[in-house]
Amino acid sequence: MSAADFAQQQDLHALYSSHHGWLQGWLRHKLGNAGDAADLAQDTFISVLTADAAPQIREARPFLATIARRLVAHRHRRQVLEDAYLEALACLPPELAPAPEERLLALEALQEIDAALDGLPAPVRTAFLLAQLEGLSYAEIAARLNVSASSVKQYLTRANRQVFFSLPA
């Protein structure tokens, strides 16, 4: 192990030791669920570890809270997406409902698309979802978003490019 790796490990250990309990408590208060709070606290530190960000952190608690808020929002979006999918499936006649394996694959694909759209501005994401899920035309999307059809075309080009290059081959 190099000196730099050892120093990074020490920084992360100090960050974890000093702030894990606080972060988990903060998340428990926000979420009202100790299990989810524990999971998201761990996910927050994994994000710090994978981003190699521990040495650059100046204010640990605001930094960790920002990462945790993003993870909470991501988890909420994923749950809303899953709930909407399951609700749509519940409306299907039993003979048209997909098998459990197909449901899981569809949910995974939806989550990959959601992750691919993450970070795009809200109008771009909304335009993509209206086009893909509701099959709306450029003009219909433009009317809903109160923008021009050429803006919708730009939004969809950007979203499609983001999804195309983000999804596994």
Backbone as JSON, one array per atom type, in Angstrom:
{
  "sequence": "MSAADFAQQQDLHALYSSHHGWLQGWLRHKLGNAGDAADLAQDTFISVLTADAAPQIREARPFLATIARRLVAHRHRRQVLEDAYLEALACLPPELAPAPEERLLALEALQEIDAALDGLPAPVRTAFLLAQLEGLSYAEIAARLNVSASSVKQYLTRANRQVFFSLPA",
  "N": [[0.86, -1.18, 0.0], [0.61, 2.15, -0.91], [1.89, 5.3, 0.32], [0.14, 7.37, -0.24], [-2.27, 5.98, -0.66], [-2.61, 4.94, 1.89], [-2.9, 7.29, 3.37], [-5.28, 8.24, 2.24], [-7.02, 6.23, 3.07], [-6.9, 6.62, 5.81], [-8.0, 9.22, 5.98], [-10.64, 8.7, 5.15], [-11.43, 6.88, 7.1], [-11.31, 8.52, 9.4], [-13.26, 10.41, 8.72], [-15.54, 8.77, 8.56], [-15.65, 7.7, 11.18], [-16.02, 10.02, 12.69], [-18.42, 11.12, 11.75], [-20.4, 9.27, 10.97], [-22.37, 8.33, 12.84], [-23.78, 10.7, 13.38], [-24.75, 11.29, 10.77], [-26.36, 9.05, 10.24], [-28.3, 9.34, 12.25], [-29.4, 11.81, 11.48], [-30.49, 11.11, 9.0], [-32.32, 9.16, 9.86], [-34.1, 10.76, 11.27], [-35.07, 12.31, 9.14], [-36.18, 10.35, 7.43], [-37.67, 8.65, 9.02], [-37.23, 5.99, 9.47], [-35.22, 3.55, 10.66], [-33.8, 1.45, 9.4], [-33.71, 2.14, 6.63], [-32.33, 4.53, 6.96], [-29.84, 3.62, 7.91], [-28.97, 2.15, 5.67], [-28.8, 4.2, 3.71], [-26.93, 5.89, 4.9], [-24.64, 4.3, 4.77], [-24.49, 4.07, 1.96], [-23.94, 6.72, 1.36], [-21.33, 7.07, 2.37], [-20.04, 5.22, 0.77], [-20.3, 6.49, -1.68], [-18.63, 8.7, -1.22], [-16.22, 7.34, -0.95], [-15.92, 6.06, -3.48], [-15.77, 8.27, -5.11], [-13.43, 9.31, -4.34], [-13.25, 11.47, -2.61], [-12.79, 12.19, 0.05], [-10.33, 13.47, 1.01], [-10.61, 16.12, 0.07], [-12.7, 17.34, 1.39], [-14.07, 20.03, 3.1], [-16.03, 21.0, 4.87], [-17.5, 18.7, 6.57], [-20.1, 17.73, 7.47], [-22.15, 19.3, 6.07], [-21.39, 18.54, 3.47], [-21.7, 15.71, 3.49], [-24.43, 15.62, 4.06], [-25.49, 16.75, 1.75], [-24.84, 14.82, -0.2], [-26.28, 12.68, 0.88], [-28.92, 13.7, 0.74], [-29.27, 13.75, -2.03], [-29.14, 11.01, -2.55], [-31.4, 10.16, -1.13], [-33.39, 11.47, -2.61], [-33.0, 10.19, -5.06], [-33.63, 7.55, -4.35], [-36.31, 7.93, -3.69], [-37.39, 8.75, -6.19], [-36.94, 6.4, -7.63], [-38.61, 4.65, -6.23], [-41.12, 5.8, -6.72], [-41.26, 5.46, -9.47], [-41.21, 2.65, -9.62], [-43.58, 2.07, -8.22], [-45.47, 3.26, -9.92], [-45.17, 1.67, -12.2], [-45.91, -0.86, -11.2], [-48.54, -0.29, -10.52], [-49.62, 0.22, -13.03], [-49.36, -2.33, -14.11], [-51.15, -3.7, -12.49], [-53.54, -2.94, -13.53], [-53.82, -4.39, -15.81], [-55.35, -7.13, -17.54], [-55.2, -10.42, -16.13], [-54.19, -12.34, -17.97], [-52.59, -10.86, -19.65], [-50.6, -9.87, -18.12], [-47.15, -9.54, -17.36], [-44.65, -12.1, -16.74], [-43.09, -12.77, -13.53], [-40.25, -12.61, -13.82], [-39.99, -11.07, -16.13], [-41.14, -8.72, -15.22], [-39.25, -7.9, -13.32], [-37.02, -7.46, -14.98], [-38.01, -5.37, -16.55], [-38.38, -3.4, -14.58], [-35.72, -3.02, -13.81], [-34.69, -2.0, -16.21], [-36.16, 0.38, -16.38], [-35.12, 1.69, -14.15], [-32.46, 1.99, -14.95], [-32.79, 3.75, -17.08], [-33.88, 5.92, -15.71], [-31.66, 6.57, -14.12], [-29.93, 7.3, -16.15], [-31.16, 9.61, -17.07], [-30.86, 11.23, -14.92], [-29.64, 14.23, -13.65], [-30.1, 15.71, -15.9], [-31.75, 18.72, -16.99], [-35.01, 19.54, -15.65], [-37.1, 20.14, -17.62], [-36.1, 18.8, -19.88], [-35.99, 16.1, -19.08], [-38.74, 15.74, -18.57], [-39.87, 16.18, -21.1], [-38.78, 14.0, -22.48], [-39.96, 11.84, -21.08], [-42.68, 12.34, -21.56], [-42.77, 11.97, -24.3], [-41.88, 9.31, -24.59], [-43.39, 7.73, -22.77], [-46.04, 8.61, -22.9], [-46.4, 9.0, -25.54], [-46.62, 11.45, -26.85], [-46.72, 14.06, -29.32], [-44.28, 16.4, -30.74], [-45.51, 18.92, -30.83], [-47.58, 18.61, -28.95], [-46.13, 18.13, -26.61], [-44.73, 20.52, -26.48], [-46.84, 22.28, -26.01], [-47.65, 21.42, -23.47], [-45.37, 21.95, -21.95], [-45.06, 24.59, -22.37], [-43.3, 25.68, -24.28], [-41.42, 26.12, -27.35], [-41.84, 24.04, -30.31], [-39.39, 23.52, -31.49], [-37.7, 23.74, -29.32], [-38.52, 21.51, -27.9], [-37.65, 19.54, -29.65], [-34.87, 19.88, -29.39], [-34.62, 19.26, -26.66], [-35.4, 16.55, -26.66], [-33.47, 15.42, -28.32], [-31.2, 15.85, -26.77], [-31.86, 14.35, -24.43], [-32.25, 11.77, -25.51], [-29.67, 11.26, -26.49], [-28.26, 11.28, -24.08], [-29.42, 9.06, -22.75], [-28.81, 7.0, -24.58], [-25.96, 6.93, -24.55], [-25.5, 6.36, -21.92], [-26.56, 3.91, -21.15], [-25.84, 0.4, -20.74], [-24.07, -1.46, -23.24]],
  "CA": [[0.0, 0.0, 0.0], [1.41, 3.37, -1.0], [1.64, 6.31, 1.36], [-1.06, 8.1, -0.65], [-3.41, 5.11, -0.38], [-2.75, 4.87, 3.34], [-3.45, 8.59, 3.8], [-6.68, 8.27, 1.82], [-7.75, 5.32, 3.95], [-6.97, 7.29, 7.11], [-8.98, 10.31, 5.85], [-11.98, 8.12, 5.1], [-11.71, 6.32, 8.43], [-11.59, 9.64, 10.3], [-14.55, 10.96, 8.32], [-16.56, 7.81, 8.94], [-15.71, 7.63, 12.64], [-16.51, 11.28, 13.25], [-19.7, 11.62, 11.25], [-21.38, 8.24, 10.61], [-23.48, 8.34, 13.79], [-24.57, 11.9, 13.13], [-25.45, 11.15, 9.49], [-27.42, 8.05, 10.37], [-29.36, 9.97, 13.04], [-30.02, 12.83, 10.64], [-31.31, 10.39, 8.01], [-33.43, 8.52, 10.58], [-35.06, 11.84, 11.52], [-35.67, 12.69, 7.85], [-36.91, 9.24, 6.8], [-38.53, 7.97, 9.98], [-37.01, 4.55, 9.37], [-33.82, 3.28, 11.02], [-33.18, 0.58, 8.4], [-33.39, 2.94, 5.44], [-31.3, 5.49, 7.35], [-28.56, 2.9, 7.95], [-28.58, 1.85, 4.28], [-28.41, 5.43, 3.01], [-25.68, 6.38, 5.48], [-23.58, 3.5, 4.15], [-24.39, 4.47, 0.56], [-23.29, 8.03, 1.32], [-19.89, 6.89, 2.53], [-19.55, 4.53, -0.43], [-20.17, 7.54, -2.7], [-17.41, 9.45, -0.91], [-15.09, 6.45, -1.24], [-15.75, 5.85, -4.93], [-15.41, 9.55, -5.74], [-12.12, 9.69, -3.81], [-13.49, 12.85, -2.21], [-12.53, 12.44, 1.47], [-9.29, 14.46, 1.3], [-10.97, 17.47, -0.34], [-13.86, 17.82, 2.13], [-13.76, 21.09, 4.06], [-17.11, 20.98, 5.87], [-17.95, 17.32, 6.4], [-21.53, 17.49, 7.64], [-22.92, 19.77, 4.9], [-21.02, 17.73, 2.32], [-22.37, 14.41, 3.64], [-25.88, 15.85, 3.98], [-25.81, 16.97, 0.34], [-24.81, 13.51, -0.86], [-27.4, 11.9, 1.41], [-30.17, 14.24, 0.16], [-29.35, 13.26, -3.42], [-29.46, 9.58, -2.5], [-32.8, 10.07, -0.71], [-34.2, 11.85, -3.77], [-32.88, 9.12, -6.05], [-34.4, 6.41, -3.85], [-37.73, 8.29, -3.81], [-37.75, 8.68, -7.61], [-36.96, 4.99, -8.0], [-39.81, 4.06, -5.64], [-42.27, 6.33, -7.46], [-41.22, 4.78, -10.76], [-41.61, 1.27, -9.39], [-45.0, 2.07, -7.84], [-46.26, 3.55, -11.13], [-45.1, 0.49, -13.05], [-46.73, -1.91, -10.59], [-49.93, 0.15, -10.63], [-50.03, -0.01, -14.42], [-49.51, -3.78, -14.27], [-52.35, -4.14, -11.77], [-54.69, -2.63, -14.37], [-53.85, -5.33, -16.93], [-55.99, -8.42, -17.29], [-54.18, -11.4, -15.72], [-53.56, -13.05, -19.09], [-51.64, -9.97, -20.31], [-49.57, -9.47, -17.16], [-45.87, -10.23, -17.6], [-44.15, -13.03, -15.73], [-42.26, -12.06, -12.54], [-38.91, -12.33, -14.34], [-40.13, -9.94, -17.06], [-41.38, -7.53, -14.39], [-37.97, -7.5, -12.75], [-36.2, -6.91, -16.07], [-38.58, -4.07, -16.91], [-38.04, -2.45, -13.5], [-34.29, -2.72, -13.92], [-34.52, -1.12, -17.37], [-36.69, 1.69, -16.0], [-34.17, 2.3, -13.22], [-31.3, 2.4, -15.73], [-33.18, 4.95, -17.83], [-33.98, 6.99, -14.72], [-30.29, 6.97, -13.77], [-29.37, 7.97, -17.32], [-31.76, 10.93, -17.17], [-30.49, 11.99, -13.74], [-28.71, 15.3, -13.95], [-30.63, 16.56, -16.97], [-32.74, 19.68, -16.5], [-36.37, 19.0, -15.54], [-37.88, 20.15, -18.88], [-35.56, 17.79, -20.79], [-36.5, 14.81, -18.58], [-40.18, 15.7, -18.74], [-40.14, 16.01, -22.53], [-38.45, 12.61, -22.81], [-40.97, 10.95, -20.51], [-43.95, 12.55, -22.27], [-42.65, 11.37, -25.63], [-41.71, 7.86, -24.52], [-44.43, 7.04, -22.0], [-47.39, 8.99, -23.32], [-46.43, 9.03, -27.0], [-47.04, 12.76, -27.32], [-45.97, 14.67, -30.42], [-43.52, 17.59, -30.37], [-46.45, 20.01, -30.58], [-48.29, 18.36, -27.69], [-45.17, 18.33, -25.53], [-44.47, 21.96, -26.44], [-47.99, 22.92, -25.35], [-47.62, 21.06, -22.04], [-44.23, 22.58, -21.29], [-45.1, 26.0, -22.7], [-42.08, 26.01, -25.02], [-41.59, 25.91, -28.79], [-41.59, 22.68, -30.8], [-37.95, 23.38, -31.73], [-37.1, 23.47, -28.01], [-38.82, 20.11, -27.6], [-36.74, 18.74, -30.47], [-33.56, 19.96, -28.74], [-34.72, 18.5, -25.4], [-35.44, 15.12, -26.94], [-32.16, 15.05, -28.84], [-30.29, 15.79, -25.62], [-32.24, 13.22, -23.57], [-31.97, 10.51, -26.22], [-28.22, 11.09, -26.5], [-27.86, 10.93, -22.71], [-29.83, 7.68, -22.49], [-28.06, 6.12, -25.47], [-24.57, 6.78, -24.15], [-25.42, 5.95, -20.51], [-26.99, 2.54, -20.94], [-24.85, -0.6, -21.15], [-24.2, -1.93, -24.62]],
  "C": [[0.9, 1.23, 0.0], [1.05, 4.33, 0.13], [0.37, 7.1, 1.04], [-2.32, 7.28, -0.36], [-3.68, 5.03, 1.11], [-3.36, 6.16, 3.88], [-4.92, 8.71, 3.44], [-7.53, 7.39, 2.74], [-7.92, 5.96, 5.34], [-7.99, 8.43, 7.08], [-10.4, 9.77, 5.88], [-12.37, 7.54, 6.46], [-12.08, 7.43, 9.42], [-12.96, 10.25, 9.99], [-15.69, 10.06, 8.79], [-16.74, 7.79, 10.46], [-16.34, 8.87, 13.25], [-17.95, 11.61, 12.89], [-20.75, 10.55, 10.93], [-22.6, 8.28, 11.54], [-24.39, 9.54, 13.59], [-25.4, 11.74, 11.85], [-26.6, 10.16, 9.59], [-28.59, 8.61, 11.19], [-30.13, 11.01, 12.25], [-30.96, 12.18, 9.61], [-32.51, 9.72, 8.68], [-34.51, 9.55, 10.87], [-35.79, 12.22, 10.24], [-36.6, 11.61, 7.31], [-37.89, 8.55, 7.74], [-38.36, 6.46, 9.97], [-35.52, 4.27, 9.59], [-33.11, 2.42, 9.97], [-32.78, 1.33, 7.15], [-32.29, 3.95, 5.75], [-29.93, 4.82, 7.36], [-28.06, 2.61, 6.54], [-28.08, 3.1, 3.57], [-27.15, 6.05, 3.6], [-24.5, 5.62, 4.87], [-23.39, 3.89, 2.69], [-23.7, 5.82, 0.4], [-21.78, 7.88, 1.43], [-19.29, 6.12, 1.36], [-19.38, 5.54, -1.56], [-18.91, 8.36, -2.48], [-16.18, 8.62, -1.28], [-14.85, 6.32, -2.74], [-15.39, 7.13, -5.66], [-14.04, 10.03, -5.29], [-12.15, 11.13, -3.3], [-13.08, 13.18, -0.78], [-11.45, 13.5, 1.72], [-9.68, 15.91, 0.99], [-12.11, 18.08, 0.48], [-13.41, 18.86, 3.16], [-14.76, 21.08, 5.21], [-17.83, 19.65, 5.72], [-19.47, 17.17, 6.47], [-22.37, 18.06, 6.49], [-22.63, 18.94, 3.65], [-21.75, 16.39, 2.35], [-23.88, 14.56, 3.51], [-26.31, 16.07, 2.52], [-25.84, 15.65, -0.42], [-26.01, 12.68, -0.42], [-28.73, 12.38, 0.85], [-30.35, 13.75, -1.27], [-29.72, 11.78, -3.45], [-30.91, 9.36, -2.07], [-33.71, 10.4, -1.89], [-34.17, 10.76, -4.83], [-33.71, 7.91, -5.62], [-35.91, 6.69, -3.99], [-38.19, 8.2, -5.27], [-37.87, 7.24, -8.06], [-38.22, 4.32, -7.45], [-41.07, 4.53, -6.35], [-42.38, 5.63, -8.81], [-41.7, 3.34, -10.62], [-43.1, 1.17, -9.06], [-45.89, 2.31, -9.07], [-46.3, 2.34, -12.05], [-46.01, -0.61, -12.5], [-48.22, -1.56, -10.64], [-50.46, -0.08, -12.05], [-50.22, -1.5, -14.68], [-50.78, -4.29, -13.61], [-53.61, -3.89, -12.6], [-54.84, -3.6, -15.55], [-54.67, -6.57, -16.56], [-54.9, -9.46, -16.98], [-53.47, -12.09, -16.89], [-52.53, -12.18, -19.83], [-50.49, -9.54, -19.39], [-48.28, -10.24, -17.43], [-45.51, -11.15, -16.44], [-43.27, -12.25, -14.74], [-40.85, -11.71, -13.04], [-38.94, -11.13, -15.29], [-40.38, -8.64, -16.3], [-40.06, -7.0, -13.84], [-37.07, -6.87, -13.81], [-36.7, -5.52, -16.49], [-38.26, -3.02, -15.85], [-36.58, -2.06, -13.56], [-34.02, -1.78, -15.09], [-35.03, 0.28, -17.06], [-35.72, 2.41, -15.07], [-32.9, 2.75, -13.95], [-31.61, 3.67, -16.53], [-33.29, 6.14, -16.88], [-32.6, 7.49, -14.34], [-29.64, 7.72, -14.93], [-29.9, 9.4, -17.45], [-31.4, 11.83, -15.99], [-29.46, 13.04, -14.12], [-29.15, 16.18, -15.11], [-31.62, 17.56, -16.38], [-34.16, 19.09, -16.56], [-37.14, 19.05, -16.86], [-37.4, 19.08, -19.87], [-36.07, 16.4, -20.38], [-38.0, 14.69, -18.85], [-40.55, 15.48, -20.21], [-39.88, 14.57, -22.95], [-39.54, 11.67, -22.32], [-42.32, 11.12, -21.21], [-43.91, 11.9, -23.65], [-42.65, 9.85, -25.54], [-42.87, 7.14, -23.83], [-45.84, 7.36, -22.46], [-47.52, 9.09, -24.83], [-46.87, 10.36, -27.57], [-46.15, 13.25, -28.46], [-45.18, 15.87, -29.9], [-44.47, 18.73, -30.0], [-47.19, 19.83, -29.25], [-47.37, 18.57, -26.48], [-44.89, 19.82, -25.36], [-45.61, 22.69, -25.72], [-47.97, 22.64, -23.85], [-46.52, 21.81, -21.29], [-44.17, 24.09, -21.52], [-43.78, 26.48, -23.31], [-42.37, 25.77, -26.51], [-41.32, 24.45, -29.15], [-40.1, 22.47, -31.07], [-37.21, 23.15, -30.4], [-37.33, 22.01, -27.62], [-37.88, 19.21, -28.39], [-35.34, 18.73, -29.85], [-33.55, 19.15, -27.44], [-34.63, 17.0, -25.66], [-34.12, 14.62, -27.51], [-31.17, 14.89, -27.69], [-30.59, 14.58, -24.74], [-31.93, 11.89, -24.24], [-30.46, 10.23, -26.26], [-27.73, 10.64, -25.12], [-28.21, 9.47, -22.4], [-29.0, 6.71, -23.31], [-26.65, 5.87, -24.95], [-24.42, 6.33, -22.68], [-25.75, 4.48, -20.28], [-25.92, 1.56, -21.4], [-25.13, -1.1, -22.56], [-24.86, -3.27, -24.7]]
}
